[in-house]
Structures are given as C-alpha cells and as structure tokens.
Amino acid sequence: DIVMTQSPDSLAVSLGERATINCKSSQSVLYNSNNNNSLAWYQQKPGQPPKLVIYWASTRESGVPDRFSGSGSGTDFTLTISSLQAEDVAVYYCQQYYSTPITFGQGTRLEIK
Amino acid sequence: QVEIQQWGAGLLKPSETLSLTCTVYGGSFSGHSWSWIRQPPGKGLQWIGEINGSGSTNYNPSLKSRVTISVDTSKTQFSLKVNSVTAADTALYYCARGGVGATRSIGYWGQGTLVTVSS
C-alpha cells in the first residue's frame, strides 16, 4: 500500500494569510501515461462528506475558488490557500489514486488564528 | 447534475452483515468507477473498494475477505456488503463516484450512512 503522510496535523492561520498543507507519499504517484500525478485534495467540513478541491495534483475542481492551488510531483505535494477565508475552516485530506488500495492522508485540521 | 442517494441499516449486532445501496441520478453511470469509503467517528477516511460499470472490482486487502461490491447498471445502483461485522466496523459509510479511466479522484459523494455495530 502507498502510505500518505500529511503535515502538519493541525494548522491555525489568520484570516487573509496563506495556509500551506503538505502531503508525502511513500512511493511516486506519477502516472506515466499522461505525465500527471495521481493525487487529489479534499475538504471536509463537520457533518458533510468530503468535497473534491484539487485532482491530478494541480487541477482545480470546477467551482473551487482560485485561492486554492495544488503543486508538487513524484512523492511531495502541497495544497496552498493563498488568502484564508472563514469558510475554509475544515479538515483537508490528500489521496493517491495511482494504485489500489486507494489511500488517504490522516488529515490536517485548518483553523482560524 | 449528479446526485447519489444511499440507504441501509444503521444498527447491527456483531457477526451480522452490513448491507448498503446507492442509487445514482444524473450523469453517466457505466463510464465511471463507483467506490465505498468509510470514516470511523472522529477519524480519517478509509477506502473499502470500487466497481466499474462492467462489474470489475478492486478491494482493500484489509477488508477483502469480508466485502462484496456489486452493481446493477439497469437501475444505476451499486451496493456494499460486509460480512461478520464487529465494533471496529462502526463508521460513517459513503458511496461515491470516481472519474473516468485513470481519473479516480472522487467528485460526487453520497450523504453518508452511520453504521453502528453494538450488542
């Protein structure tokens, strides 16, 4: 299994400031057929299912604000929120879909400082 | 617009069989992968397995011996069965739609069903 490790476990950022969440996979998730990384980011708010934010490591899902961006390749990835808004408070998960079993990171709780 | 509605029993006794079904409304059915994912209370996400429109399945090895995922394309439904449940199977169970082909990020989720296993 590919192990996904996120850091930090929790993060407090002031409104309007940048938030950065990291995700490391135990092996490369680069999909050679399209040269993209099989890595997604999800946002989960209390009482709701996860919501897809980023896929293929850097492609923003339709309707997601452009303050969300994803970067990285191979085994190291980052989700960045450029200017934190109150509605961004949530738990964020990374996920690899390069191979089964599909695996998720442990989650990063993002709060307002 | 895609909507996924899920249902099934929420309270089970140890050794019973968990059974959940999802119906998909809207969008393409056969071209996508269909997953089950669970989340123990206060914890993270665990992928249980997936099925495609042709009925081909992939399972998490940690659960494979007890899990069956099936599909009925004529009803745009897919189902999950987990045998011999224990308290460790207590979780919020989600059904979800993956993308097409290699794009197995999950864009649509059901509302979740809380399954509690207790004697």
Coordinates of C-alpha atoms in Angstrom, one line a residue:
Chain A
D1 CA 0.0 0.0 0.0
I2 CA 1.1 3.6 -0.6
V3 CA 1.2 5.4 2.7
M4 CA 0.2 9.1 2.6
T5 CA 1.6 11.3 5.3
Q6 CA 0.3 14.9 5.8
S7 CA 1.9 17.7 7.8
P8 CA 1.1 19.4 10.0
D9 CA -1.8 17.6 11.7
S10 CA -3.3 20.9 12.6
L11 CA -2.7 24.5 11.5
A12 CA -4.0 27.8 12.6
V13 CA -3.8 30.7 10.2
S14 CA -5.0 34.3 10.4
L15 CA -7.7 35.4 8.0
G16 CA -6.2 36.7 4.8
E17 CA -3.0 34.9 5.3
R18 CA -1.5 31.9 3.4
A19 CA -2.2 28.3 4.5
T20 CA 0.1 25.5 3.4
I21 CA -0.5 21.8 3.9
N22 CA 2.0 19.2 2.8
C23 CA 1.5 15.6 1.7
K24 CA 4.1 12.9 1.2
S25 CA 3.6 9.6 -0.5
S26 CA 5.7 6.5 0.3
Q27 CA 6.3 6.0 -3.4
S28 CA 5.9 8.0 -6.6
V29 CA 2.3 8.6 -7.8
L30 CA 3.4 9.9 -11.2
Y31 CA 1.1 8.3 -13.8
N32 CA 3.4 7.9 -16.8
S33 CA 0.6 7.6 -19.4
N34 CA -0.3 11.3 -19.1
N35 CA 2.7 12.5 -17.0
N36 CA 0.4 13.7 -14.3
N37 CA 0.4 12.9 -10.6
S38 CA -2.4 10.8 -9.3
L39 CA -3.0 13.0 -6.2
A40 CA -6.2 14.7 -5.0
W41 CA -7.1 17.0 -2.2
Y42 CA -10.4 17.1 -0.4
Q43 CA -12.0 19.5 2.1
Q44 CA -14.3 18.1 4.7
K45 CA -16.5 20.3 6.9
P46 CA -18.3 19.0 10.0
G47 CA -21.4 16.9 9.1
Q48 CA -20.6 16.9 5.4
P49 CA -19.0 14.4 3.0
P50 CA -15.6 15.4 1.6
K51 CA -15.5 17.8 -1.3
L52 CA -13.0 17.4 -4.1
V53 CA -10.8 20.5 -4.3
I54 CA -7.8 19.5 -6.5
Y55 CA -7.1 16.5 -8.7
W56 CA -4.1 15.4 -10.8
A57 CA -2.1 17.3 -8.1
S58 CA -2.8 20.8 -9.5
T59 CA -6.1 20.8 -11.4
R60 CA -8.8 22.8 -9.6
E61 CA -12.2 21.2 -9.5
S62 CA -15.0 23.2 -11.1
G63 CA -16.4 25.8 -8.8
V64 CA -13.5 25.8 -6.4
P65 CA -12.2 29.3 -5.7
D66 CA -8.8 30.2 -7.3
R67 CA -7.3 30.9 -3.9
F68 CA -6.9 27.1 -3.7
S69 CA -3.9 25.7 -5.6
G70 CA -2.0 22.4 -5.7
S71 CA 1.6 21.7 -6.5
G72 CA 4.3 19.0 -6.4
S73 CA 5.3 15.9 -8.2
G74 CA 6.5 12.4 -7.5
T75 CA 6.2 12.0 -3.8
D76 CA 5.9 15.5 -2.4
F77 CA 2.8 17.7 -2.7
T78 CA 1.3 20.9 -1.3
L79 CA -2.1 22.4 -1.0
T80 CA -2.0 26.2 -0.7
I81 CA -4.8 28.5 0.2
S82 CA -3.5 31.9 -0.8
S83 CA -5.7 34.1 1.4
L84 CA -7.6 32.2 4.1
Q85 CA -11.3 32.9 4.4
A86 CA -13.6 31.9 7.3
E87 CA -15.4 29.3 5.1
D88 CA -12.1 27.5 4.5
V89 CA -12.1 26.1 8.1
A90 CA -12.2 22.3 7.6
V91 CA -10.2 19.2 7.6
Y92 CA -8.1 18.6 4.5
Y93 CA -7.2 15.2 3.1
C94 CA -4.8 14.2 0.4
Q95 CA -5.5 11.0 -1.6
Q96 CA -3.5 8.9 -4.0
Y97 CA -5.3 7.1 -6.8
Y98 CA -2.2 5.8 -8.6
S99 CA -2.8 2.2 -7.3
T100 CA -5.2 0.2 -5.3
P101 CA -5.9 0.3 -2.4
I102 CA -6.6 4.0 -2.8
T103 CA -5.2 5.6 0.3
F104 CA -5.7 8.9 2.1
G105 CA -3.6 11.0 4.4
Q106 CA -4.5 11.3 8.0
G107 CA -6.0 14.7 7.6
T108 CA -5.0 18.3 8.5
R109 CA -7.3 20.4 10.6
L110 CA -7.2 24.0 9.5
E111 CA -8.4 26.7 11.9
I112 CA -8.5 30.5 12.2
K113 CA -5.9 32.0 14.4
Chain B
Q1 CA -26.1 17.3 -12.1
V2 CA -25.2 14.1 -10.3
E3 CA -26.9 13.0 -7.1
I4 CA -26.2 9.9 -5.1
Q5 CA -28.7 8.7 -2.5
Q6 CA -27.7 5.9 -0.2
W7 CA -29.6 3.8 2.3
G8 CA -29.3 0.7 4.5
A9 CA -29.5 -0.5 8.1
G10 CA -27.7 1.7 10.6
L11 CA -27.6 -0.6 13.6
L12 CA -26.2 -4.0 13.6
K13 CA -25.2 -6.7 16.1
P14 CA -21.7 -8.3 15.9
S15 CA -21.5 -11.1 13.3
E16 CA -24.3 -9.7 11.2
T17 CA -24.0 -8.5 7.6
L18 CA -23.8 -4.8 6.7
S19 CA -25.7 -4.0 3.6
L20 CA -25.9 -0.6 1.9
T21 CA -27.1 0.5 -1.5
C22 CA -26.7 3.7 -3.5
T23 CA -28.8 5.0 -6.4
V24 CA -27.2 7.4 -8.9
Y25 CA -29.3 10.1 -10.5
G26 CA -27.9 12.0 -13.5
G27 CA -24.7 11.9 -15.3
S28 CA -23.0 8.9 -16.9
F29 CA -23.1 5.6 -15.0
S30 CA -21.2 2.9 -16.9
G31 CA -18.2 5.1 -17.7
H32 CA -17.2 5.7 -14.1
S33 CA -15.8 3.8 -11.1
W34 CA -18.0 3.6 -8.0
S35 CA -16.4 3.5 -4.6
W36 CA -17.3 2.8 -1.0
I37 CA -15.3 4.7 1.7
R38 CA -15.8 4.7 5.4
Q39 CA -14.9 7.1 8.2
P40 CA -14.9 5.9 11.9
P41 CA -16.2 8.6 14.2
G42 CA -13.7 11.4 14.6
K43 CA -11.2 9.7 12.4
G44 CA -9.9 9.7 8.8
L45 CA -11.1 8.1 5.5
Q46 CA -10.6 4.5 4.6
W47 CA -11.2 3.3 1.0
I48 CA -13.2 0.0 1.0
G49 CA -13.3 -0.8 -2.7
E50 CA -14.7 0.1 -6.1
I51 CA -16.6 -1.3 -9.0
N52 CA -16.9 -0.2 -12.6
G53 CA -19.9 -0.4 -14.9
S54 CA -18.6 -3.7 -16.3
G55 CA -18.7 -5.2 -12.8
S56 CA -14.9 -5.3 -12.3
T57 CA -13.9 -4.8 -8.7
N58 CA -11.0 -3.7 -6.6
Y59 CA -11.0 -4.2 -2.8
N60 CA -8.9 -3.0 0.1
P61 CA -6.8 -6.1 1.1
S62 CA -7.5 -5.3 4.7
L63 CA -11.2 -5.9 4.2
K64 CA -11.3 -8.1 1.1
S65 CA -12.2 -11.3 2.8
R66 CA -15.5 -9.8 4.1
V67 CA -16.5 -7.4 1.4
T68 CA -18.6 -7.7 -1.7
I69 CA -19.4 -4.8 -4.0
S70 CA -22.0 -5.3 -6.8
V71 CA -23.6 -3.1 -9.5
D72 CA -26.9 -3.0 -11.3
T73 CA -26.4 -0.7 -14.3
S74 CA -30.1 -1.1 -15.3
K75 CA -31.1 0.6 -12.0
T76 CA -27.9 2.8 -11.8
Q77 CA -27.3 1.3 -8.4
F78 CA -24.3 -0.2 -6.6
S79 CA -24.2 -2.0 -3.3
L80 CA -21.9 -2.9 -0.4
K81 CA -22.0 -6.0 1.8
V82 CA -19.6 -6.6 4.7
N83 CA -19.9 -9.9 6.5
S84 CA -19.3 -10.7 10.1
V85 CA -19.2 -7.1 11.4
T86 CA -17.6 -6.2 14.7
A87 CA -17.4 -2.9 16.6
A88 CA -14.4 -2.0 14.5
D89 CA -16.7 -1.6 11.5
T90 CA -18.6 1.2 13.2
A91 CA -18.3 4.1 10.9
L92 CA -19.9 6.6 8.5
Y93 CA -20.1 4.8 5.2
Y94 CA -20.0 6.8 2.0
C95 CA -20.7 5.8 -1.6
A96 CA -19.1 7.9 -4.2
R97 CA -18.3 8.3 -7.9
G98 CA -14.8 8.3 -9.2
G99 CA -13.8 9.7 -12.5
V100 CA -13.3 8.2 -15.9
G101 CA -10.4 5.8 -16.6
A102 CA -7.3 6.8 -14.6
T103 CA -9.0 9.8 -13.1
R104 CA -10.1 8.1 -9.9
S105 CA -10.4 11.2 -7.8
I106 CA -13.9 11.3 -6.2
G107 CA -16.1 14.1 -7.4
Y108 CA -19.5 13.1 -6.1
W109 CA -20.4 11.6 -2.7
G110 CA -23.5 10.2 -1.1
Q111 CA -24.7 11.8 2.1
G112 CA -23.2 9.0 4.3
T113 CA -24.8 6.3 6.4
L114 CA -23.8 5.9 10.0
V115 CA -23.5 2.2 10.8
T116 CA -23.1 1.3 14.4
V117 CA -22.2 -2.2 15.5
S118 CA -23.2 -3.0 19.0
S119 CA -24.6 -5.9 21.0

